[in-house]
Coordinates of C-alpha atoms in Angstrom, one line a residue:
Chain B
K195 CA -26.4 1.4 -5.0
A196 CA -24.5 5.1 -6.7
G197 CA -20.8 4.6 -6.7
V198 CA -17.8 7.1 -5.9
T199 CA -19.1 9.9 -7.9
Q200 CA -16.4 12.9 -9.1
T201 CA -17.0 16.4 -10.2
P202 CA -15.3 18.2 -12.6
R203 CA -14.8 14.9 -15.0
Y204 CA -12.4 17.3 -15.9
L205 CA -10.6 21.2 -15.6
I206 CA -8.0 22.5 -17.2
K207 CA -6.6 26.0 -15.5
T208 CA -3.7 28.4 -15.4
R209 CA -1.2 28.4 -13.8
G210 CA -1.6 30.3 -9.9
Q211 CA -5.1 29.7 -9.7
Q212 CA -6.6 27.5 -7.2
V213 CA -9.3 24.8 -7.9
T214 CA -12.0 22.9 -6.0
L215 CA -12.6 18.9 -6.6
S216 CA -16.0 17.9 -5.5
C217 CA -16.2 14.0 -4.4
S218 CA -19.7 12.3 -3.3
P219 CA -19.1 8.7 -1.7
I220 CA -21.0 6.1 -1.4
S221 CA -24.2 6.0 0.8
G222 CA -23.0 5.2 4.1
H223 CA -19.4 5.2 3.6
R224 CA -18.0 7.7 6.6
S225 CA -14.3 7.2 4.9
V226 CA -13.2 9.3 2.1
S227 CA -9.6 9.2 0.5
W228 CA -7.5 11.2 -2.0
Y229 CA -5.1 9.7 -4.1
Q230 CA -3.3 12.1 -6.9
Q231 CA -1.8 9.9 -10.1
T232 CA 0.8 11.1 -12.1
P233 CA 2.7 9.3 -14.7
G234 CA 5.9 9.9 -13.1
Q235 CA 4.8 9.5 -9.3
G236 CA 2.3 6.9 -9.7
L237 CA -0.6 6.7 -7.4
Q238 CA -0.1 8.8 -4.6
F239 CA -1.8 9.3 -0.4
L240 CA -3.1 12.3 -0.1
F241 CA -5.2 12.5 2.3
E242 CA -8.1 11.2 4.6
Y243 CA -11.2 11.6 6.2
F244 CA -13.4 10.5 8.5
S245 CA -16.4 12.3 10.2
E246 CA -15.6 15.7 9.3
T247 CA -11.6 14.8 10.6
Q248 CA -8.2 14.8 8.4
R249 CA -7.2 11.4 10.1
N250 CA -3.9 10.8 7.8
K251 CA -2.1 12.9 5.5
G252 CA 0.6 12.3 3.1
N253 CA 3.6 13.9 2.4
F254 CA 1.6 16.8 0.0
P255 CA 2.9 20.4 0.4
G256 CA 0.2 22.8 2.6
R257 CA -1.5 23.6 -1.3
F258 CA -3.2 20.7 -1.7
S259 CA -5.7 21.2 1.1
G260 CA -9.3 19.3 1.6
R261 CA -12.2 18.9 4.0
Q262 CA -15.6 16.6 4.4
F263 CA -18.9 17.5 5.1
S264 CA -21.5 16.5 7.6
N265 CA -23.5 14.4 5.0
S266 CA -19.6 12.9 3.9
R267 CA -19.2 13.9 0.7
S268 CA -15.3 15.7 0.8
E269 CA -14.3 18.4 -1.3
M270 CA -10.1 19.2 -1.6
N271 CA -8.3 22.8 -3.0
V272 CA -5.3 23.2 -4.5
S273 CA -3.8 26.9 -4.2
T274 CA -1.3 28.6 -6.7
L275 CA -1.4 25.5 -9.2
E276 CA 1.9 24.4 -10.5
L277 CA 2.4 22.4 -14.3
G278 CA 3.2 19.6 -12.0
D279 CA -0.4 19.8 -10.8
S280 CA -1.5 18.0 -13.3
A281 CA -2.3 15.0 -12.9
L282 CA -5.7 13.0 -12.5
Y283 CA -7.5 13.5 -8.4
L284 CA -8.8 10.3 -7.2
C285 CA -11.3 10.0 -4.1
A286 CA -12.1 6.2 -3.1
S287 CA -14.7 5.7 0.0
S288 CA -14.8 3.2 2.5
L289 CA -16.8 2.1 5.0
V290 CA -16.1 2.2 8.9
G291 CA -15.0 -1.1 10.3
T292 CA -14.3 -2.8 7.6
A293 CA -10.4 -3.3 6.9
S294 CA -9.1 -0.5 5.0
Y295 CA -7.8 -2.4 2.3
E296 CA -11.1 -2.2 0.0
Q297 CA -12.0 1.3 -1.1
Y298 CA -13.9 2.4 -3.4
F299 CA -12.6 4.9 -6.3
G300 CA -14.8 6.9 -8.2
P301 CA -13.9 7.8 -11.8
G302 CA -10.9 10.7 -11.1
T303 CA -11.0 14.6 -11.9
R304 CA -8.8 15.5 -14.5
L305 CA -6.9 18.4 -13.9
T306 CA -4.0 20.2 -16.2
V307 CA -2.6 22.5 -15.4
T308 CA -0.9 25.2 -18.0
Chain W
L481 CA 4.7 -0.4 5.4
A482 CA 5.9 -3.7 4.1
K483 CA 7.6 -2.6 0.6
T484 CA 6.5 -4.8 -2.4
T485 CA 8.3 -6.0 -6.1
Q486 CA 5.7 -6.6 -8.7
P487 CA 7.4 -7.7 -12.6
I488 CA 6.9 -4.2 -14.4
S489 CA 4.4 -5.5 -17.3
M490 CA 3.1 -9.1 -18.3
D491 CA 1.7 -10.7 -21.9
S492 CA -0.6 -12.8 -23.0
Y493 CA -2.7 -14.6 -24.8
E494 CA -6.8 -14.3 -24.7
G495 CA -8.0 -18.0 -22.9
Q496 CA -4.6 -18.6 -21.2
E497 CA -4.4 -18.6 -17.4
V498 CA -2.3 -15.1 -16.0
N499 CA 0.1 -15.4 -12.6
I500 CA 1.3 -12.1 -11.1
T501 CA 3.8 -12.4 -8.2
C502 CA 4.6 -9.5 -5.6
S503 CA 7.3 -10.0 -2.9
H504 CA 6.8 -8.0 0.2
N505 CA 9.6 -9.9 1.6
N506 CA 8.9 -7.7 5.2
I507 CA 5.7 -8.0 6.1
A508 CA 4.1 -7.6 9.0
T509 CA 2.0 -9.8 11.1
N510 CA -1.2 -7.9 10.9
D511 CA -0.8 -7.1 7.2
Y512 CA -3.3 -8.2 4.4
I513 CA -2.6 -8.4 0.9
T514 CA -4.4 -6.9 -1.4
W515 CA -4.7 -6.7 -5.3
Y516 CA -6.2 -3.7 -7.7
Q517 CA -7.3 -3.7 -10.7
Q518 CA -7.0 -0.2 -12.5
F519 CA -8.0 0.8 -16.5
P520 CA -6.6 3.5 -18.5
S521 CA -8.4 6.7 -17.3
Q522 CA -10.4 5.0 -14.4
G523 CA -9.9 4.0 -10.4
P524 CA -8.9 1.2 -8.9
R525 CA -11.0 -1.5 -8.5
F526 CA -10.5 -3.5 -5.3
I527 CA -10.1 -7.5 -6.9
I528 CA -9.2 -9.5 -4.0
Q529 CA -7.9 -9.6 -0.4
G530 CA -6.2 -12.7 1.5
Y531 CA -4.1 -13.5 5.0
K532 CA -2.6 -16.8 4.2
T533 CA -3.2 -19.9 2.2
K534 CA -5.6 -19.4 -1.0
V535 CA -8.1 -17.2 -1.5
T536 CA -10.9 -17.4 -4.7
N537 CA -13.4 -15.1 -5.7
E538 CA -15.3 -14.8 -8.7
V539 CA -13.1 -13.2 -10.3
A540 CA -9.4 -14.0 -9.3
S541 CA -7.2 -16.4 -6.7
L542 CA -5.0 -15.5 -4.5
F543 CA -2.0 -18.0 -3.1
I544 CA -0.2 -17.3 -0.2
P545 CA 2.4 -19.1 0.9
A546 CA 3.2 -20.1 4.7
D547 CA 5.7 -17.4 4.9
R548 CA 3.7 -14.8 3.6
K549 CA 6.6 -13.4 1.7
S550 CA 5.1 -13.5 -1.2
S551 CA 1.4 -14.1 -3.2
T552 CA 0.4 -14.5 -6.2
L553 CA -2.6 -13.2 -8.6
S554 CA -4.0 -16.0 -10.4
L555 CA -6.3 -14.9 -13.2
P556 CA -7.8 -17.8 -15.0
R557 CA -8.6 -17.9 -18.7
V558 CA -7.8 -14.0 -19.5
S559 CA -10.1 -11.3 -22.2
L560 CA -8.6 -8.8 -24.0
S561 CA -10.8 -7.0 -21.3
D562 CA -7.9 -7.7 -18.1
T563 CA -5.6 -5.8 -20.0
A564 CA -5.4 -3.4 -17.5
V565 CA -2.2 -2.5 -14.6
Y566 CA -2.6 -4.6 -11.6
Y567 CA -1.3 -3.3 -8.1
C568 CA -0.6 -6.1 -5.1
L569 CA -0.2 -3.9 -2.5
V570 CA 0.0 -4.9 1.5
V571 CA -2.4 -3.3 4.0
P572 CA -2.3 -3.2 7.3
D573 CA -5.2 -4.3 9.6
S574 CA -5.4 -1.3 11.2
G575 CA -8.7 0.6 10.4
Y576 CA -7.1 3.7 8.8
S577 CA -8.3 3.7 5.0
T578 CA -5.2 4.9 3.7
L579 CA -3.2 2.9 0.8
T580 CA -0.3 2.6 -0.8
F581 CA 0.6 2.5 -4.3
G582 CA 3.9 0.8 -6.1
K583 CA 4.2 0.4 -9.5
G584 CA 2.1 -2.4 -10.7
T585 CA 2.0 -4.8 -13.4
M586 CA 1.0 -4.1 -17.1
L587 CA -0.7 -6.7 -18.5
L588 CA -1.5 -6.7 -22.2
V589 CA -4.2 -9.7 -23.5
S590 CA -3.4 -10.2 -27.1
P591 CA -5.6 -11.9 -29.3

């Protein structure tokens, strides 16, 4: 079974621009979560989607948004990029009905904002 | 959510057993203890989870005392490829997929 895939793997953007990252979960997984990882703040939860609905949201500004499609694929968007948005963005998927502790992470998208 | 405390870093040599202890004094009744492993520039990988006593899988063992205020991840006979950051998480059995990561423990295995 294929793992979680994320595209693109690397991205360089300029301050003020916007960016869209994509995540394809493991087949059959309906929950998709997004995390931001930086050296200073570590791994932080952004939001979680299930059945095209946002179920949980972390403490991030409204510039960070996401959506989930009917095939469970998810995208996250960051508008008006700031230098501090440079990070590794990780997507994770999990099965519905299982305990929430076991999530499968993708390789991440490395975003650099200049 | 229960806060977790674990050592910032640990050093070991190949072939040794490594034990990483995590403190979670405020763990709730329906919380599970979960450990993840992360290599540089990769996403975290689920290692093991438990509720109480001892759990063992092909990768590690997890020891949880009766009061559940701490847990110990045991890695038998580590190799260089076990060099990674190990995260201890307390996860409520709520069905919601939200993981709260702390700083983790950077394990360095030397030859």
